[in-house]
Amino acid sequence: MNVVRVFTIAKNGFQEVIRDRILYFVGFFSLLLILAVRLIPEIAAGTHEKILLDFGIAAIALLSVIVAIFVGTSLINKEIEKRTLLMLIPKPISRAELIVGKHLGLVAVLAVMVGIMMTIYLAMMSFSAIDYPLVALAISAGYLLLELSLLVAVAILFGVFTSSILATLLSFGVYLMGHFSQDLVELGKLSKNESIETLTTSLYLVLPDLSRLDLKNEAVYGLLPNYTDLFSHALYGFLYTILLLTIAMIIFSQKEF
C-alpha cells in the first residue's frame, strides 16, 4: 500500500466532501445552539446550565453521526454509479488504497466539523457564563472522533456490497444497537430463554460496543474513566475500525466491474 497514493485519495475525498456543503451542518448547529441558549433558560430555570451542556454536546454527536453514515455509505457507491471507479482501477491504485484513502478523507472532514462545533459550543457556554469541564469535554470530543471513525468504517463496509439506502439503514442499526449492546445481554438474561440469551450474547460479541467510546454524559460532570480504561477503550475503537476496513477491502477486492 502506497502512503502517498492513500493520502492523495484522502485529500481529494476531503475536498469533495467539503464541497458537498457539509459545513452547512456547522451553521445549522450554531443556529440550534443560539436558539437553545435563548429558550431553555426560560423554560428550565435553575437547571438550564446542565441542560445546555447536555444539549450542546449531544447535538455535536448527532449531527456528526448523520454525516458519517450518510456520506460514508455513498463514498464507494458514488464512484461506482458515476463510473469513475472504472478509470481509477486501471491506474496504479489498489482497491485497498481507495478504501483507506476515502476513510481518512471523511474522518478528516469529521475532525474539522467536530473541532469547529466544539469551539462554537465552548464559546457559547463561556458567553452564557456557564461553567464547563474543559479537559473532560475535550477528551470526550476525541473519543467521539474515534466513534465516528468506526462508524465510517461500518458505513463503507455496508456500502461496498449493498445499495446506499440499505447501507444507511444498516449503519444506523449498528449505531443504535452498538449503544445498547450491553443492555441486550442483560435483556437476554432476564428472558430466561436460552435461545434468546445466546442470540443477545452473539450480537454483543459481533456488534461494536459504541458505549465504550461515548463519554459525553460523564464529561459534562467532569467525570471520566481512569487512564487504563481510557486507553483500552481507545485501543478497542482503533482495532475494531481496522478490522472493519480489512473486511471491506476483502469484499471489495472480489467485486467485478
XYZ file of C-alpha atoms in Angstrom:
257
model
C 0.000 0.000 0.000
C 1.475 3.293 -1.147
C 1.183 6.001 1.528
C 1.453 8.854 -0.988
C -1.420 7.494 -3.091
C -3.541 6.914 0.027
C -3.088 10.494 1.214
C -3.743 11.821 -2.302
C -7.070 9.956 -2.331
C -7.780 11.208 1.201
C -7.049 14.802 0.179
C -9.303 14.582 -2.882
C -12.021 12.931 -0.788
C -11.729 15.654 1.852
C -12.118 18.406 -0.748
C -15.033 16.621 -2.411
C -16.979 16.179 0.839
C -16.314 19.782 1.888
C -17.698 20.948 -1.464
C -20.867 18.926 -0.818
C -21.983 21.638 1.633
C -21.156 19.525 4.660
C -20.143 22.638 6.595
C -23.745 23.829 6.397
C -24.222 21.407 9.282
C -21.950 23.678 11.314
C -24.179 26.657 10.525
C -27.257 24.665 11.493
C -25.588 23.663 14.763
C -24.761 27.293 15.536
C -28.363 28.358 14.921
C -29.651 25.468 17.033
C -27.349 26.374 19.910
C -28.294 30.065 19.795
C -31.976 29.140 19.977
C -31.296 26.759 22.861
C -29.392 29.432 24.804
C -32.298 31.832 24.357
C -35.180 29.425 25.049
C -34.008 26.823 27.563
C -33.330 29.283 30.443
C -36.927 30.493 30.128
C -38.487 27.042 30.416
C -35.993 25.351 32.740
C -34.869 27.981 35.221
C -32.427 26.610 37.736
C -31.406 23.576 35.689
C -30.786 25.273 32.359
C -26.981 25.179 32.665
C -26.876 21.382 32.879
C -29.459 21.057 30.099
C -27.495 23.377 27.798
C -24.268 21.461 28.415
C -26.018 18.175 27.633
C -27.853 19.590 24.634
C -24.756 21.086 23.020
C -22.535 18.006 23.254
C -25.425 15.722 22.193
C -26.131 17.906 19.129
C -22.481 17.733 18.090
C -22.543 13.940 18.342
C -25.843 13.522 16.492
C -25.000 15.831 13.578
C -21.568 14.217 13.194
C -23.079 10.718 13.176
C -25.553 11.742 10.456
C -22.710 12.992 8.261
C -20.526 9.946 8.979
C -23.245 7.482 7.971
C -24.921 9.290 5.072
C -21.655 10.309 3.426
C -19.769 7.143 4.389
C -22.265 4.789 2.741
C -22.030 6.692 -0.545
C -18.235 7.028 -0.731
C -17.700 3.881 -2.794
C -21.186 3.652 -4.321
C -20.805 7.138 -5.752
C -17.620 6.104 -7.542
C -19.407 3.043 -8.959
C -22.516 4.937 -10.083
C -20.507 7.732 -11.718
C -18.289 5.098 -13.386
C -15.217 6.947 -12.120
C -14.128 3.713 -10.439
C -13.508 2.210 -13.868
C -10.990 4.987 -14.552
C -9.275 4.616 -11.179
C -8.830 0.826 -11.134
C -6.625 0.575 -14.271
C -4.255 3.106 -12.727
C -1.683 2.014 -10.126
C -4.248 2.415 -7.325
C -5.305 -0.672 -5.417
C -8.830 -1.087 -4.076
C -7.411 -1.218 -0.553
C -5.756 2.175 -1.075
C -9.067 3.566 -2.345
C -10.962 2.405 0.747
C -8.331 3.600 3.229
C -7.983 6.929 1.423
C -11.749 7.504 1.338
C -11.974 6.616 5.034
C -9.193 9.003 6.034
C -10.655 11.798 3.903
C -14.086 11.598 5.559
C -12.584 11.238 9.050
C -10.581 14.423 8.373
C -13.809 16.230 7.430
C -15.464 14.984 10.620
C -12.455 16.098 12.672
C -12.820 19.612 11.237
C -16.574 19.585 11.891
C -16.227 18.377 15.472
C -13.419 20.860 16.132
C -15.407 23.832 14.820
C -18.629 22.809 16.584
C -16.800 22.207 19.875
C -15.200 25.656 19.602
C -18.603 27.264 18.979
C -20.132 25.218 21.808
C -17.487 26.188 24.364
C -17.532 29.819 23.243
C -21.308 29.913 23.650
C -21.083 28.370 27.123
C -18.453 30.956 28.106
C -20.596 33.777 26.699
C -23.545 32.480 28.748
C -21.363 32.359 31.896
C -21.825 28.588 32.216
C -19.006 26.665 33.865
C -17.808 23.609 31.970
C -15.064 20.975 32.465
C -12.827 21.850 29.512
C -10.424 18.896 29.721
C -13.178 16.317 30.127
C -15.164 17.746 27.203
C -12.041 17.857 25.014
C -11.324 14.191 25.788
C -14.937 13.247 25.053
C -14.624 15.028 21.680
C -11.551 12.931 20.906
C -13.435 9.734 21.708
C -16.375 10.954 19.638
C -13.979 11.167 16.699
C -12.878 7.574 17.371
C -16.525 6.521 17.355
C -17.133 8.405 14.108
C -14.081 6.764 12.537
C -15.514 3.361 13.457
C -18.947 4.326 12.076
C -17.383 5.470 8.798
C -15.736 2.043 8.550
C -19.140 0.414 9.190
C -20.738 2.617 6.512
C -18.004 1.825 3.977
C -18.277 -1.902 4.722
C -22.010 -1.937 4.013
C -21.555 0.444 1.099
C -19.244 -1.879 -0.854
C -21.840 -4.645 -1.238
C -25.285 -3.037 -0.829
C -27.156 -0.012 -2.123
C -26.662 3.338 -0.425
C -30.159 3.287 1.100
C -29.803 -0.196 2.591
C -26.261 0.560 3.754
C -27.530 3.704 5.502
C -30.297 1.785 7.302
C -27.900 -0.978 8.354
C -25.341 1.540 9.578
C -27.908 3.363 11.697
C -28.989 -0.021 13.041
C -25.418 -0.809 14.083
C -25.121 2.638 15.671
C -28.292 2.212 17.736
C -27.607 -1.371 18.754
C -23.960 -0.569 19.421
C -25.021 1.865 22.129
C -27.344 -0.665 23.723
C -25.343 -3.865 23.192
C -24.660 -4.283 26.915
C -28.368 -3.853 27.632
C -29.082 -6.597 25.080
C -27.061 -9.051 27.168
C -28.991 -8.116 30.302
C -32.254 -8.426 28.378
C -31.254 -11.916 27.284
C -30.527 -12.922 30.874
C -33.861 -11.554 32.064
C -35.727 -13.525 29.390
C -34.682 -16.833 30.988
C -34.697 -18.247 27.458
C -31.517 -19.982 26.346
C -32.024 -19.212 22.642
C -32.653 -15.516 23.253
C -29.715 -15.337 25.651
C -27.441 -16.956 23.050
C -28.691 -14.514 20.388
C -28.174 -11.414 22.529
C -24.729 -12.595 23.627
C -23.759 -13.244 19.996
C -24.952 -9.770 18.989
C -22.940 -8.265 21.827
C -19.795 -10.075 20.649
C -20.263 -9.184 16.970
C -21.551 -5.622 17.172
C -19.161 -2.827 18.175
C -19.710 -1.675 21.755
C -20.019 2.030 20.968
C -20.893 2.870 24.563
C -17.187 2.450 25.352
C -16.441 5.460 23.138
C -19.408 7.568 24.292
C -18.090 9.744 27.125
C -20.281 12.819 26.706
C -22.577 12.164 29.680
C -19.644 11.658 32.050
C -17.717 14.583 30.554
C -20.486 17.070 31.337
C -19.953 16.316 35.024
C -16.173 16.294 34.663
C -16.105 12.552 35.352
C -14.150 10.228 33.093
C -12.899 6.630 33.344
C -9.376 6.092 34.656
C -6.418 6.234 32.277
C -6.251 2.442 31.920
C -9.887 2.252 30.821
C -9.468 5.234 28.512
C -6.524 3.546 26.816
C -8.340 0.214 26.476
C -11.437 1.933 25.030
C -9.338 3.848 22.503
C -7.449 0.692 21.511
C -10.753 -1.157 21.143
C -12.126 1.504 18.789
C -8.924 1.642 16.753
C -8.624 -2.143 16.322
C -12.314 -2.566 15.526
C -12.030 0.111 12.823
C -9.046 -1.675 11.267
C -10.969 -4.970 11.333
C -13.984 -3.459 9.558
C -11.810 -1.781 6.909
C -9.960 -5.042 6.326
C -13.249 -6.899 5.775
C -14.402 -4.105 3.430
C -11.164 -4.433 1.427
C -11.586 -8.213 1.097
C -15.198 -7.880 -0.095
C -14.399 -5.006 -2.439
C -11.456 -6.876 -3.969
C -13.831 -9.682 -5.000
C -16.284 -7.410 -6.829
C -16.399 -7.395 -10.613
C -16.949 -4.150 -12.541
